[in-house]
Amino acid sequence: MSFSLLFAVFVATVDTVVSFHHRSNWATSSTKLLQHILYCNLLTESVLVETALLTLTSEILAEKGALPVGEVGKTLTEMTGISNLSHKLKEKFGGLKKFLERFQDLFVFSNDHPFNPHVLIRAGVSAEQLRLIDSGNFPSTLIVRARKVHFGCILCYLLQS
Amino acid sequence: MFHFLCTCFNAFSIQIASLTAQSTQFKKSLEVLESRSSQLADLILTLTRSVPSHDNGVSHSGKSSHANVNSVDRMLLSTGVTSKSNTPLSSARSEYSSDSNMKLSLDLLIQSQLTLSSTADNKHGSLSPVSDESSPDIADSSRGFLPISQLSVAELLTMTTAKHCNDIIAALQPSDDELIYHFSALGHVRKQVRLSICCTSFGCGLHELHCNLPDDPIKVTAIICKYQVPNWQKTLCDALSQLAFIDYDVTFYELLEPDYQSSAEHAMTNAAVTSDHMSYRVTCSFDDLHEVEISANSRADLCMLAFLDEVSNLVGKDHLFKRSLLLIRAWWMYETEALTGSVIKLYLSDCTLCIMICAIFNLHHAEIRSPLDAFGLFLSVYSNYDGASQAITLQGIVSFHSATSSQFTVIEPQESHLLSSQFLDRFWSMFNVLPTPSTKNGIAAVSVEEAKAAHKQSMQSKSSQQFTRFGFNVIHPFTSLNMIQEKISSRRVGRIVSAFQSGFSALYKWLQDGASEASGISILFPVTISKFATRFVDIDQRIHDSM
């Protein structure tokens, strides 16, 4: 009886060790999966959701660099296939500019135009440039550089093909 | 005098201060002792819980244990065996009713299972849900709260069986290093897809749930805009062939999302386009080790992953669903070939198999305490499946209305089921995107609920019209379509059912023999063990290191 009990406790201990060792490996993020579905819904089913819109906008800006808000809206319309996107954005978020302005920690806006300013990703801007932007001086080089990057991408693609 | 009094007062206050400090210290040590004792109690409770959470009997004397009988009986009951005098169930009952060590009444257990089985059989045919309320013993043991004093030696020894199964699961489960490698590989593939066709992609295989088999391909789905859809596969395939040897500066993608970062250098070679059920896939070799499958807009796969993840959370019990999924898939992928003499693993897709396993958990969640339980129930239930007249649904096996009809009996979700109607409705909405209701002057013509109900009705009638009946039918719970997309000949259906029957009889024999032999598990998983022998050595090493 005592041997069996000891043996059982030993097995249980080994089992617990194995279980604990692997427990962390089983856990996954369901939030991430849901975000992927929402993103997919936006592009394939034209379902407008905040998180998906934010991800898509970030991707556009990361790829193309600084763009005027109007240009971002145009690209979004093309990609999502929602013909009345601007109307929907106005209805849901008060417009694309207002929507993007809610995420000041993600995006930076230029002061070159009151209604259609350039917008770019904050993470792509250096600390020095951010200091200038915060003091109200938007470095024009950021917009010029973005155009160069865009042109560079096209050139690279043309050379490849 | 005043000085003397002051000195006395000072000395007295110092004494009081020291006493207060001592009492604080004493309190602290008491707290430490209390916390240690609670830790010890927790440890004991954990050990106690781990006993009933792993199943199936072991007896060194060669006899079947109580829990062993429990498992076998459960399987017999689910296959329709009733209590007759010459059945293993009643013989086991007479054999063990004299055992004074059995604190948990075997009679009561068998009686409750018989009652439940008969009522459930009346309701649902071959699948028999068990409710917690009517079977307190089962419910208590399934929750794992039996005090250690109430456990018999036989019950404690059942853990050996569980250990054999855990070894297999632990050996197959992705290790920390493999998860890191997979993360890096996925980042690399996603980056290459973005560079090639300028779109985002996501992992859509069981890797995402961390319950993939070691040789499962890395599945990725690219989310492509409507205007990009034509010829995406050609563009991607051509680009992948070129990109494999070009090093790009893609730091801005990593800026965008850390998931794009790959921790090692990878190579994607042999890109090719394959078509499957009117959809294209790009396959390629990854680091000459793995296969990568890239599909486009596989929304259904993403939704299915979310569903499985949620089911796993609902089942709980230390990711029991994922562990069972891994064990059953391992058996299906590696063992069925040897059992039937032909390759049948491709007859049922991963999603189909997952839904079949979900059905088992949906109906028997209270009974299933370990992956071996799930495996046994899976084999026993599906070895009785008659594809010619029945269909597998999430609510159990149902019959078609007639020999040629594609209409089948619908079982609504019930209270005893794991998956409630609200839960299923939520995922129904996820799988079937609700079209935006039309508005007039900003006011919706119908409410969201009405629109949802109407949409569901129209989708169901549409899918019932589109339903194609084959020799093996698994109904998609959210689209009501047949998950078997290719016509399976009756010979192939026979092979599938024969695999289930052979697996069940092997498992039954193993459990009946006491399941005490360490080598016994090799009867059930010989190919898996030989195929991944090194991984079993690794797991032993890991356990040794952990201890």
XYZ file of C-alpha atoms in Angstrom:
708
model
C 0.000 0.000 0.000
C 2.688 2.472 1.076
C 4.904 1.541 -1.885
C 2.000 1.994 -4.278
C 1.150 5.317 -2.744
C 4.761 6.455 -2.997
C 4.933 5.251 -6.561
C 1.715 7.063 -7.406
C 2.971 10.265 -5.811
C 6.214 9.917 -7.777
C 4.294 9.487 -11.028
C 2.073 12.420 -10.129
C 5.138 14.548 -9.454
C 6.673 13.631 -12.808
C 3.349 14.269 -14.460
C 3.021 17.648 -12.767
C 6.553 18.578 -13.807
C 5.814 17.655 -17.420
C 2.517 19.475 -17.259
C 4.058 22.628 -15.754
C 6.980 22.499 -18.141
C 4.654 22.592 -21.100
C 1.801 24.632 -19.700
C 3.122 27.924 -21.030
C 3.456 26.451 -24.529
C -0.269 25.809 -24.885
C -1.456 29.332 -24.223
C -2.265 31.438 -27.272
C -3.699 34.887 -27.846
C -7.325 34.814 -28.922
C -7.327 38.626 -29.208
C -4.699 38.410 -31.913
C -6.765 35.867 -33.829
C -9.837 38.098 -33.628
C -7.823 41.071 -34.883
C -6.702 39.027 -37.876
C -10.334 38.182 -38.665
C -11.387 41.816 -38.380
C -8.577 42.850 -40.722
C -9.650 40.159 -43.159
C -13.264 41.344 -42.887
C -12.245 44.882 -43.801
C -10.371 43.855 -46.933
C -12.553 41.044 -48.186
C -16.017 41.752 -46.768
C -15.856 45.563 -46.521
C -16.696 45.561 -42.809
C -15.417 48.775 -41.240
C -13.981 48.272 -37.743
C -11.703 50.644 -35.847
C -8.812 48.269 -35.103
C -8.658 46.943 -38.654
C -8.800 50.441 -40.117
C -5.984 51.521 -37.847
C -3.800 48.569 -38.876
C -4.424 49.129 -42.568
C -3.676 52.854 -42.314
C -0.430 52.117 -40.461
C 0.569 49.661 -43.166
C -0.121 52.164 -45.941
C 1.925 54.827 -44.189
C 4.755 52.438 -43.351
C 5.013 51.444 -46.968
C 4.455 54.776 -48.667
C 5.825 57.195 -46.097
C 4.190 60.545 -45.331
C 0.945 61.100 -47.240
C -1.755 63.767 -47.137
C -4.826 62.538 -45.255
C -6.904 62.721 -48.447
C -4.411 60.476 -50.206
C -4.609 57.976 -47.343
C -8.402 57.950 -47.714
C -8.116 57.330 -51.443
C -5.757 54.392 -50.913
C -8.070 52.982 -48.244
C -11.031 53.177 -50.635
C -9.040 51.347 -53.305
C -7.899 48.624 -50.953
C -11.167 47.974 -49.144
C -13.408 48.368 -52.163
C -15.858 50.413 -50.097
C -17.034 53.032 -52.583
C -18.627 55.317 -49.979
C -15.799 54.988 -47.473
C -15.440 58.723 -46.852
C -19.161 58.933 -46.060
C -18.941 55.959 -43.723
C -15.857 57.378 -42.015
C -17.650 60.700 -41.529
C -20.654 58.882 -40.074
C -18.685 56.593 -37.783
C -15.626 58.587 -36.706
C -16.294 62.151 -37.857
C -13.901 61.749 -40.790
C -10.517 60.152 -41.416
C -8.513 63.110 -40.079
C -10.409 63.095 -36.805
C -10.037 59.327 -36.572
C -6.267 59.475 -37.063
C -5.901 62.403 -34.681
C -7.245 60.195 -31.910
C -4.037 58.187 -32.125
C -1.446 60.885 -31.493
C 0.907 58.266 -30.067
C 0.947 56.473 -33.428
C 0.800 59.229 -36.020
C 2.394 62.624 -36.545
C 0.685 65.407 -38.520
C 2.337 68.182 -40.497
C 1.175 71.780 -40.214
C 1.331 72.485 -43.944
C -2.433 72.342 -44.519
C -5.350 72.920 -42.127
C -7.672 70.239 -43.603
C -5.388 67.942 -45.523
C -2.114 67.728 -43.607
C 0.546 65.128 -44.216
C 0.454 62.213 -41.823
C 3.247 59.777 -41.010
C 4.039 57.080 -38.493
C 5.561 58.372 -35.272
C 7.841 55.354 -34.916
C 9.542 56.259 -38.205
C 10.538 59.743 -36.985
C 13.777 60.374 -35.095
C 13.803 61.890 -31.606
C 15.338 65.112 -32.898
C 12.625 65.497 -35.531
C 9.931 64.726 -32.975
C 11.293 67.515 -30.765
C 11.021 69.919 -33.692
C 7.468 68.775 -34.472
C 6.399 69.182 -30.855
C 7.751 72.730 -30.886
C 5.575 73.468 -33.921
C 8.225 73.253 -36.674
C 7.463 70.364 -38.966
C 10.677 69.368 -40.804
C 9.916 69.533 -44.513
C 12.655 66.958 -45.144
C 10.341 64.280 -43.784
C 7.874 64.766 -46.637
C 10.626 65.037 -49.280
C 12.362 61.914 -47.942
C 9.133 59.975 -47.986
C 8.657 60.816 -51.649
C 12.214 59.663 -52.369
C 11.585 56.350 -50.594
C 8.423 55.879 -52.616
C 10.281 56.636 -55.843
C 13.073 54.275 -54.761
C 10.557 51.454 -54.283
C 9.114 51.984 -57.766
C 12.609 52.085 -59.278
C 13.542 48.878 -57.486
C 10.389 47.185 -58.752
C 11.032 48.361 -62.318
C 14.633 47.136 -62.215
C 13.447 43.762 -60.965
C 10.824 43.317 -63.637
C 14.769 62.317 41.382
C 13.383 63.778 38.183
C 16.441 62.492 36.332
C 15.982 59.059 37.829
C 12.343 59.015 36.768
C 13.288 60.134 33.266
C 15.904 57.392 32.999
C 13.398 54.821 34.213
C 10.823 56.084 31.704
C 13.379 55.922 28.875
C 14.435 52.401 29.824
C 10.781 51.391 30.041
C 9.967 52.862 26.592
C 13.033 51.122 25.080
C 11.803 47.838 26.555
C 8.319 48.427 25.092
C 9.825 49.282 21.681
C 11.927 46.123 21.681
C 8.895 44.061 22.721
C 6.829 45.629 19.917
C 9.615 44.846 17.432
C 9.757 41.276 18.677
C 6.002 40.862 18.389
C 6.108 42.270 14.817
C 8.875 39.823 13.966
C 6.836 37.019 15.513
C 3.806 38.089 13.467
C 5.911 38.077 10.304
C 7.283 34.619 10.982
C 3.725 33.458 11.677
C 2.650 34.876 8.309
C 5.545 33.123 6.589
C 4.581 29.879 8.277
C 0.969 30.377 7.237
C 1.896 31.079 3.622
C 4.181 28.035 3.559
C 1.475 25.830 4.969
C -1.007 27.139 2.381
C 1.589 26.479 -0.350
C 1.929 22.949 0.948
C -1.837 22.567 0.985
C -1.972 23.865 -2.600
C 0.679 21.361 -3.608
C -1.278 18.532 -2.033
C -4.427 19.774 -3.718
C -2.610 19.931 -7.070
C -1.407 16.389 -6.629
C -4.879 15.300 -5.590
C -6.428 17.018 -8.588
C -3.971 15.480 -10.972
C -5.151 12.055 -9.896
C -8.655 12.044 -11.287
C -7.762 14.396 -14.117
C -5.737 11.580 -15.676
C -7.608 8.455 -16.312
C -7.641 4.796 -16.779
C -6.654 1.937 -14.718
C -3.368 0.363 -14.016
C -2.848 -2.713 -11.990
C 0.471 -4.345 -11.355
C -1.252 -7.611 -10.687
C -2.667 -7.581 -14.189
C -6.255 -6.874 -13.131
C -8.209 -3.967 -14.496
C -8.507 -1.173 -12.007
C -11.646 0.664 -11.057
C -10.948 3.646 -13.274
C -9.887 1.312 -16.018
C -13.275 -0.363 -15.914
C -14.819 3.068 -15.804
C -13.108 4.020 -19.072
C -13.873 0.761 -20.809
C -17.482 0.865 -19.656
C -17.882 4.391 -20.821
C -16.719 3.372 -24.252
C -18.925 0.288 -24.228
C -21.871 2.386 -23.183
C -21.281 4.905 -25.916
C -21.102 2.098 -28.460
C -24.488 0.873 -27.266
C -23.553 -2.085 -25.037
C -26.132 -2.468 -22.257
C -25.912 -4.181 -18.911
C -26.357 -7.887 -19.514
C -25.009 -10.610 -17.315
C -22.305 -11.714 -19.735
C -21.004 -8.263 -20.708
C -17.595 -7.038 -19.539
C -19.466 -4.275 -17.766
C -21.375 -6.538 -15.386
C -18.495 -8.981 -14.960
C -16.256 -6.087 -14.003
C -18.962 -4.964 -11.642
C -19.160 -8.325 -9.869
C -15.384 -8.624 -9.822
C -14.802 -5.289 -8.218
C -17.867 -4.852 -6.036
C -16.094 -6.819 -3.299
C -13.062 -4.545 -3.286
C -13.233 -2.649 -0.035
C -10.712 -0.097 -1.261
C -13.143 1.280 -3.772
C -14.431 4.303 -1.933
C -16.155 5.693 -4.998
C -19.062 3.373 -5.588
C -18.622 1.530 -8.852
C -22.258 0.419 -8.726
C -23.443 3.982 -8.476
C -21.135 5.024 -11.291
C -22.326 2.258 -13.584
C -25.974 2.864 -12.645
C -25.725 6.575 -13.296
C -23.957 5.994 -16.600
C -26.553 3.415 -17.650
C -29.415 5.763 -16.797
C -27.810 8.667 -18.572
C -26.850 6.585 -21.535
C -30.360 5.217 -21.962
C -32.005 8.649 -21.704
C -29.469 10.224 -23.990
C -29.768 7.376 -26.443
C -33.483 7.980 -26.617
C -32.813 11.594 -27.365
C -29.835 11.590 -29.674
C -29.119 8.180 -31.008
C -25.558 7.042 -30.619
C -24.035 10.078 -28.933
C -24.908 10.385 -25.287
C -24.406 13.585 -23.359
C -23.973 13.320 -19.616
C -25.206 16.070 -17.362
C -23.404 17.116 -14.202
C -26.570 17.390 -12.127
C -27.684 13.815 -12.521
C -24.289 12.323 -11.839
C -22.692 13.989 -8.853
C -19.918 11.415 -8.577
C -18.807 11.842 -12.125
C -19.106 15.580 -11.876
C -17.068 15.678 -8.678
C -14.355 13.461 -10.006
C -14.242 15.331 -13.293
C -13.637 18.521 -11.388
C -10.818 16.780 -9.622
C -11.744 17.691 -6.056
C -11.707 14.249 -4.475
C -9.871 14.314 -1.174
C -6.758 12.140 -1.259
C -8.105 9.995 1.581
C -11.034 8.918 -0.593
C -8.846 7.724 -3.443
C -8.089 4.066 -3.768
C -4.656 2.736 -4.672
C -6.075 1.571 -7.977
C -7.219 5.086 -8.765
C -3.853 6.525 -7.856
C -2.152 4.025 -10.090
C -4.196 5.135 -13.085
C -1.695 7.925 -13.404
C 0.800 5.565 -14.997
C -1.497 5.241 -17.984
C -1.862 8.978 -18.129
C 1.909 9.301 -18.006
C 2.285 7.150 -21.134
C -0.149 9.397 -22.972
C 1.429 12.540 -21.562
C 4.805 11.335 -22.815
C 3.445 11.099 -26.331
C 1.744 14.481 -26.113
C 4.821 16.092 -24.559
C 7.034 14.607 -27.251
C 4.797 15.843 -30.058
C 3.968 19.236 -28.630
C 6.105 22.076 -29.980
C 8.975 22.838 -27.612
C 10.076 26.357 -26.649
C 12.818 26.283 -29.278
C 10.387 25.140 -31.936
C 7.956 27.907 -31.044
C 10.746 30.470 -31.374
C 11.770 28.959 -34.697
C 8.185 28.981 -35.916
C 7.740 32.611 -34.892
C 10.875 33.524 -36.801
C 9.817 31.435 -39.813
C 6.361 32.987 -39.874
C 7.896 36.472 -39.686
C 10.144 35.623 -42.629
C 7.310 34.209 -44.743
C 5.054 37.175 -44.002
C 7.818 39.576 -44.931
C 8.446 37.755 -48.206
C 4.716 37.801 -49.015
C 4.568 41.528 -48.330
C 7.570 42.170 -50.520
C 6.164 40.015 -53.297
C 2.528 41.031 -53.505
C 2.311 43.985 -51.099
C -0.199 42.491 -48.727
C -0.476 41.359 -45.147
C -0.590 37.694 -44.305
C -1.353 35.719 -41.165
C -0.621 32.231 -39.914
C -3.721 30.083 -40.330
C -2.650 26.572 -39.326
C -2.760 24.729 -36.027
C 0.678 26.234 -35.328
C -1.240 29.306 -34.198
C -2.864 27.279 -31.420
C 0.464 25.639 -30.516
C -1.019 22.199 -31.052
C 0.488 21.269 -34.388
C 2.295 18.051 -35.143
C 6.055 18.297 -35.731
C 5.806 17.804 -39.491
C 2.724 19.944 -40.119
C 3.289 22.527 -42.857
C 3.494 26.209 -41.948
C 0.178 27.564 -43.205
C -0.130 31.219 -44.091
C -2.988 33.113 -45.655
C -2.437 36.331 -47.556
C -5.181 38.928 -47.207
C -5.540 40.259 -50.694
C -7.607 43.244 -51.844
C -10.306 42.673 -54.410
C -8.300 44.250 -57.228
C -5.247 42.117 -56.413
C -7.004 38.758 -56.597
C -6.371 37.738 -60.232
C -3.075 35.919 -60.665
C -1.826 36.560 -57.147
C -0.473 33.024 -57.031
C 1.654 33.517 -60.146
C 3.057 36.841 -58.975
C 3.848 35.405 -55.566
C 5.432 32.238 -56.926
C 7.634 34.185 -59.359
C 8.645 36.671 -56.710
C 9.430 33.984 -54.141
C 11.713 32.238 -56.604
C 13.672 35.467 -57.043
C 13.508 36.770 -53.494
C 15.017 33.639 -52.019
C 18.500 34.803 -52.845
C 18.120 38.565 -52.478
C 18.650 40.292 -49.183
C 16.327 43.278 -48.840
C 16.443 46.112 -46.405
C 12.969 45.851 -44.944
C 13.423 47.580 -41.628
C 10.309 49.673 -42.170
C 8.169 46.533 -41.999
C 9.748 45.595 -38.715
C 8.990 49.112 -37.599
C 5.381 48.472 -38.423
C 5.013 45.199 -36.623
C 7.519 43.245 -34.534
C 6.033 40.016 -35.902
C 7.894 40.656 -39.136
C 11.216 40.197 -37.389
C 12.914 36.891 -37.961
C 15.565 35.822 -35.516
C 17.483 33.658 -37.971
C 18.322 33.510 -41.641
C 15.886 31.441 -43.632
C 15.594 30.248 -47.187
C 12.456 29.577 -49.184
C 12.994 27.387 -52.222
C 11.076 25.316 -54.767
C 8.066 27.607 -54.953
C 5.173 26.083 -56.877
C 1.492 26.746 -57.474
C -1.063 24.084 -56.647
C -4.817 24.258 -57.063
C -7.272 22.624 -54.735
C -11.082 22.858 -54.835
C -11.059 25.899 -57.127
C -8.601 27.746 -54.919
C -4.899 28.265 -55.437
C -2.065 27.711 -53.032
C 1.606 28.507 -53.302
C 3.800 25.896 -51.687
C 7.503 26.051 -51.084
C 10.213 24.417 -49.073
C 11.369 26.300 -45.993
C 14.978 25.883 -44.867
C 14.807 22.469 -46.581
C 13.036 21.267 -43.439
C 9.422 22.328 -43.557
C 6.759 22.947 -46.100
C 5.048 26.302 -46.391
C 1.524 26.637 -47.772
C 0.326 30.103 -48.735
C -3.340 30.555 -49.533
C -5.354 33.693 -50.191
C -8.139 35.126 -48.050
C -8.719 31.927 -46.043
C -11.107 33.702 -43.750
C -12.834 30.471 -42.818
C -9.536 29.029 -41.534
C -8.942 32.068 -39.336
C -12.489 31.829 -37.974
C -12.048 28.104 -37.348
C -8.859 28.792 -35.367
C -10.700 31.361 -33.260
C -13.507 28.858 -32.695
C -11.119 26.079 -31.656
C -9.264 28.432 -29.350
C -12.524 29.445 -27.703
C -13.635 25.813 -27.353
C -10.295 25.028 -25.744
C -10.800 27.884 -23.273
C -14.282 26.632 -22.525
C -13.097 23.063 -21.907
C -10.237 24.300 -19.703
C -8.657 21.581 -17.531
C -5.121 22.621 -18.425
C -5.719 22.869 -22.185
C -7.346 19.420 -22.292
C -8.901 20.106 -25.680
C -5.588 21.013 -27.308
C -3.844 18.021 -25.753
C -6.603 15.710 -26.971
C -6.512 17.278 -30.417
C -2.789 16.625 -30.637
C -3.129 13.003 -29.521
C -6.031 12.196 -31.854
C -4.434 13.937 -34.821
C -1.187 12.043 -34.183
C -3.108 8.780 -34.265
C -4.982 9.794 -37.424
C -1.924 11.080 -39.295
C 0.591 8.400 -38.357
C -1.202 5.264 -37.203
C -4.128 4.811 -39.572
C -1.929 3.832 -42.490
C -0.633 0.799 -40.628
C -4.141 -0.102 -39.434
C -5.825 -0.006 -42.829
C -2.922 -0.739 -45.156
C -3.491 2.426 -47.169
C -2.940 6.167 -46.786
C -6.211 7.562 -45.503
C -5.009 10.613 -43.585
C -5.949 12.937 -46.438
C -9.554 11.749 -46.547
C -10.400 13.967 -43.609
C -9.008 17.491 -43.479
C -7.679 19.078 -40.290
C -10.824 21.183 -39.927
C -13.082 18.145 -40.364
C -11.179 16.212 -37.742
C -11.289 19.191 -35.395
C -15.081 19.463 -35.733
C -15.417 15.727 -35.056
C -13.362 16.163 -31.887
C -15.383 19.254 -30.933
C -18.547 17.145 -31.223
C -17.106 14.644 -28.749
C -16.272 17.403 -26.280
C -19.614 19.113 -26.835
C -21.507 16.011 -25.742
C -19.118 14.306 -23.306
C -17.301 17.250 -21.717
C -18.254 16.171 -18.207
C -16.866 12.696 -18.736
C -13.608 13.609 -20.431
C -10.856 14.065 -17.908
C -7.785 13.293 -19.965
C -6.716 13.111 -23.623
C -6.972 9.320 -23.417
C -10.663 9.650 -22.466
C -11.251 11.884 -25.475
C -9.322 9.503 -27.712
C -11.322 6.499 -26.492
C -14.652 8.261 -26.924
C -13.627 9.532 -30.338
C -12.832 6.004 -31.508
C -15.863 4.414 -29.917
C -18.352 6.956 -31.249
C -17.042 7.125 -34.806
C -16.418 3.390 -35.168
C -20.232 3.087 -35.098
C -20.810 5.782 -37.682
C -22.772 4.743 -40.750
C -21.917 7.179 -43.530
C -24.645 5.902 -45.835
C -27.468 7.133 -43.634
C -25.917 9.463 -41.080
C -24.103 12.764 -40.801
C -21.766 14.054 -38.116
C -22.765 17.368 -36.573
C -21.472 19.349 -33.633
C -24.503 18.115 -31.672
C -23.875 14.442 -32.459
C -24.508 11.922 -35.203
C -27.827 12.526 -36.949
C -29.772 10.629 -39.595
C -30.752 11.828 -43.035
C -34.495 12.071 -43.653
C -34.402 9.395 -46.341
C -31.957 7.244 -48.282
C -31.439 9.890 -50.948
C -32.365 13.103 -49.137
C -29.779 15.717 -48.264
C -31.980 16.947 -45.425
C -30.884 15.807 -41.994
C -32.316 15.949 -38.492
C -31.191 19.099 -36.727
C -30.425 18.907 -33.014
C -30.597 22.262 -31.275
C -27.960 23.062 -28.613
C -29.066 21.856 -25.181
C -28.193 22.726 -21.625
C -26.123 19.607 -21.185
C -23.989 20.543 -24.181
C -20.733 22.368 -23.733
C -21.415 24.800 -26.554
C -24.485 26.909 -25.857
C -26.660 28.473 -28.531
C -25.327 31.947 -27.642
C -21.783 30.715 -28.100
C -22.607 29.134 -31.450
C -24.540 32.239 -32.552
C -21.494 34.377 -31.862
C -19.345 32.228 -34.108
C -22.109 31.951 -36.680
C -21.943 35.739 -37.018
C -18.180 35.527 -37.287
C -18.231 32.954 -40.082
C -21.113 34.584 -41.955
C -20.549 38.310 -42.145
C -23.807 40.159 -41.701
C -24.435 42.582 -44.580
C -24.963 46.179 -43.466
C -28.718 46.791 -43.165
C -30.069 49.321 -45.641
C -30.807 52.733 -44.167
C -33.258 55.421 -45.126
C -32.333 58.934 -43.959
C -29.913 57.385 -41.510
C -32.580 55.161 -39.931
C -32.216 51.412 -40.390
C -35.215 49.757 -42.058
C -34.894 46.720 -39.771
C -33.193 46.199 -36.429
C -29.813 44.464 -36.260
C -31.376 41.415 -34.597
C -34.036 41.125 -37.283
C -31.459 41.514 -40.015
C -29.300 38.862 -38.350
C -32.175 36.391 -38.047
C -33.224 36.965 -41.660
C -29.646 36.565 -42.844
C -29.213 33.352 -40.870
C -32.419 31.925 -42.288
C -31.475 32.800 -45.855
C -27.960 31.411 -45.424
C -29.270 28.159 -43.925
C -31.788 27.617 -46.699
C -29.114 28.417 -49.284
C -26.599 26.023 -47.755
C -29.174 23.250 -47.347
C -29.818 23.555 -51.077
C -26.077 23.458 -51.766
C -25.405 20.541 -49.400
C -23.848 17.606 -51.196
C -24.244 14.206 -49.626
C -21.328 11.785 -49.793
C -20.468 8.485 -48.165
C -18.958 10.358 -45.215
C -20.702 13.531 -44.094
C -19.495 16.087 -41.586
C -21.725 19.143 -41.369
C -19.960 22.472 -40.962
C -21.521 23.991 -37.824
C -21.573 27.523 -39.215
C -22.147 27.153 -42.930
C -24.172 23.901 -42.880
C -22.148 22.666 -45.855
C -20.496 19.272 -46.071
C -16.939 19.568 -44.811
C -15.982 16.619 -46.976
C -15.388 18.382 -50.243
C -14.535 15.427 -52.445
C -16.694 12.455 -53.167
C -15.453 9.547 -51.068
C -16.123 6.093 -52.452
C -17.810 3.522 -50.226
C -14.534 1.582 -50.106
C -12.745 4.626 -48.725
C -15.508 5.209 -46.172
C -15.091 1.571 -45.169
C -11.381 2.175 -44.623
C -12.032 5.201 -42.427
C -14.561 3.367 -40.256
C -12.328 0.308 -40.173
C -9.462 2.493 -38.883
C -11.708 3.755 -36.075
C -12.808 0.209 -35.233
C -9.260 -1.177 -35.250
C -8.068 1.704 -33.095
C -10.936 1.191 -30.689
C -10.369 -2.551 -30.353
C -6.626 -2.000 -29.767
C -7.365 0.601 -27.097
C -10.043 -1.584 -25.525
C -7.682 -4.549 -25.391
C -4.953 -2.412 -23.873
C -7.256 -1.063 -21.178
C -8.763 -4.492 -20.505
C -5.285 -5.942 -20.025
C -4.686 -3.385 -17.336
C -2.733 -0.854 -19.370
C 0.124 -1.414 -16.970
C 2.780 -2.267 -19.516
C 4.864 0.716 -20.490
C 5.232 -0.898 -23.892
C 1.450 -1.120 -24.153
C 1.259 2.375 -25.496
C 3.429 1.256 -28.395
C 0.531 -0.968 -29.499
C -1.555 2.152 -29.991
C 1.132 4.521 -31.274
C 3.905 2.378 -32.787
C 4.560 4.585 -35.822
C 4.485 7.812 -33.820
C 6.962 6.432 -31.310
C 9.358 5.125 -33.936
C 9.014 8.246 -36.093
C 9.761 10.647 -33.258
C 12.045 8.461 -31.144
C 14.521 11.297 -30.627
C 11.820 13.566 -29.294
C 10.991 10.985 -26.624
C 14.651 11.012 -25.552
C 14.459 14.809 -25.441
C 11.386 14.823 -23.242
C 13.042 12.467 -20.768
C 16.030 14.781 -20.683
C 13.774 17.810 -20.157
C 11.961 16.135 -17.270
C 15.319 15.206 -15.754
C 16.539 18.792 -16.118
C 13.337 20.194 -14.634
C 13.582 17.975 -11.603
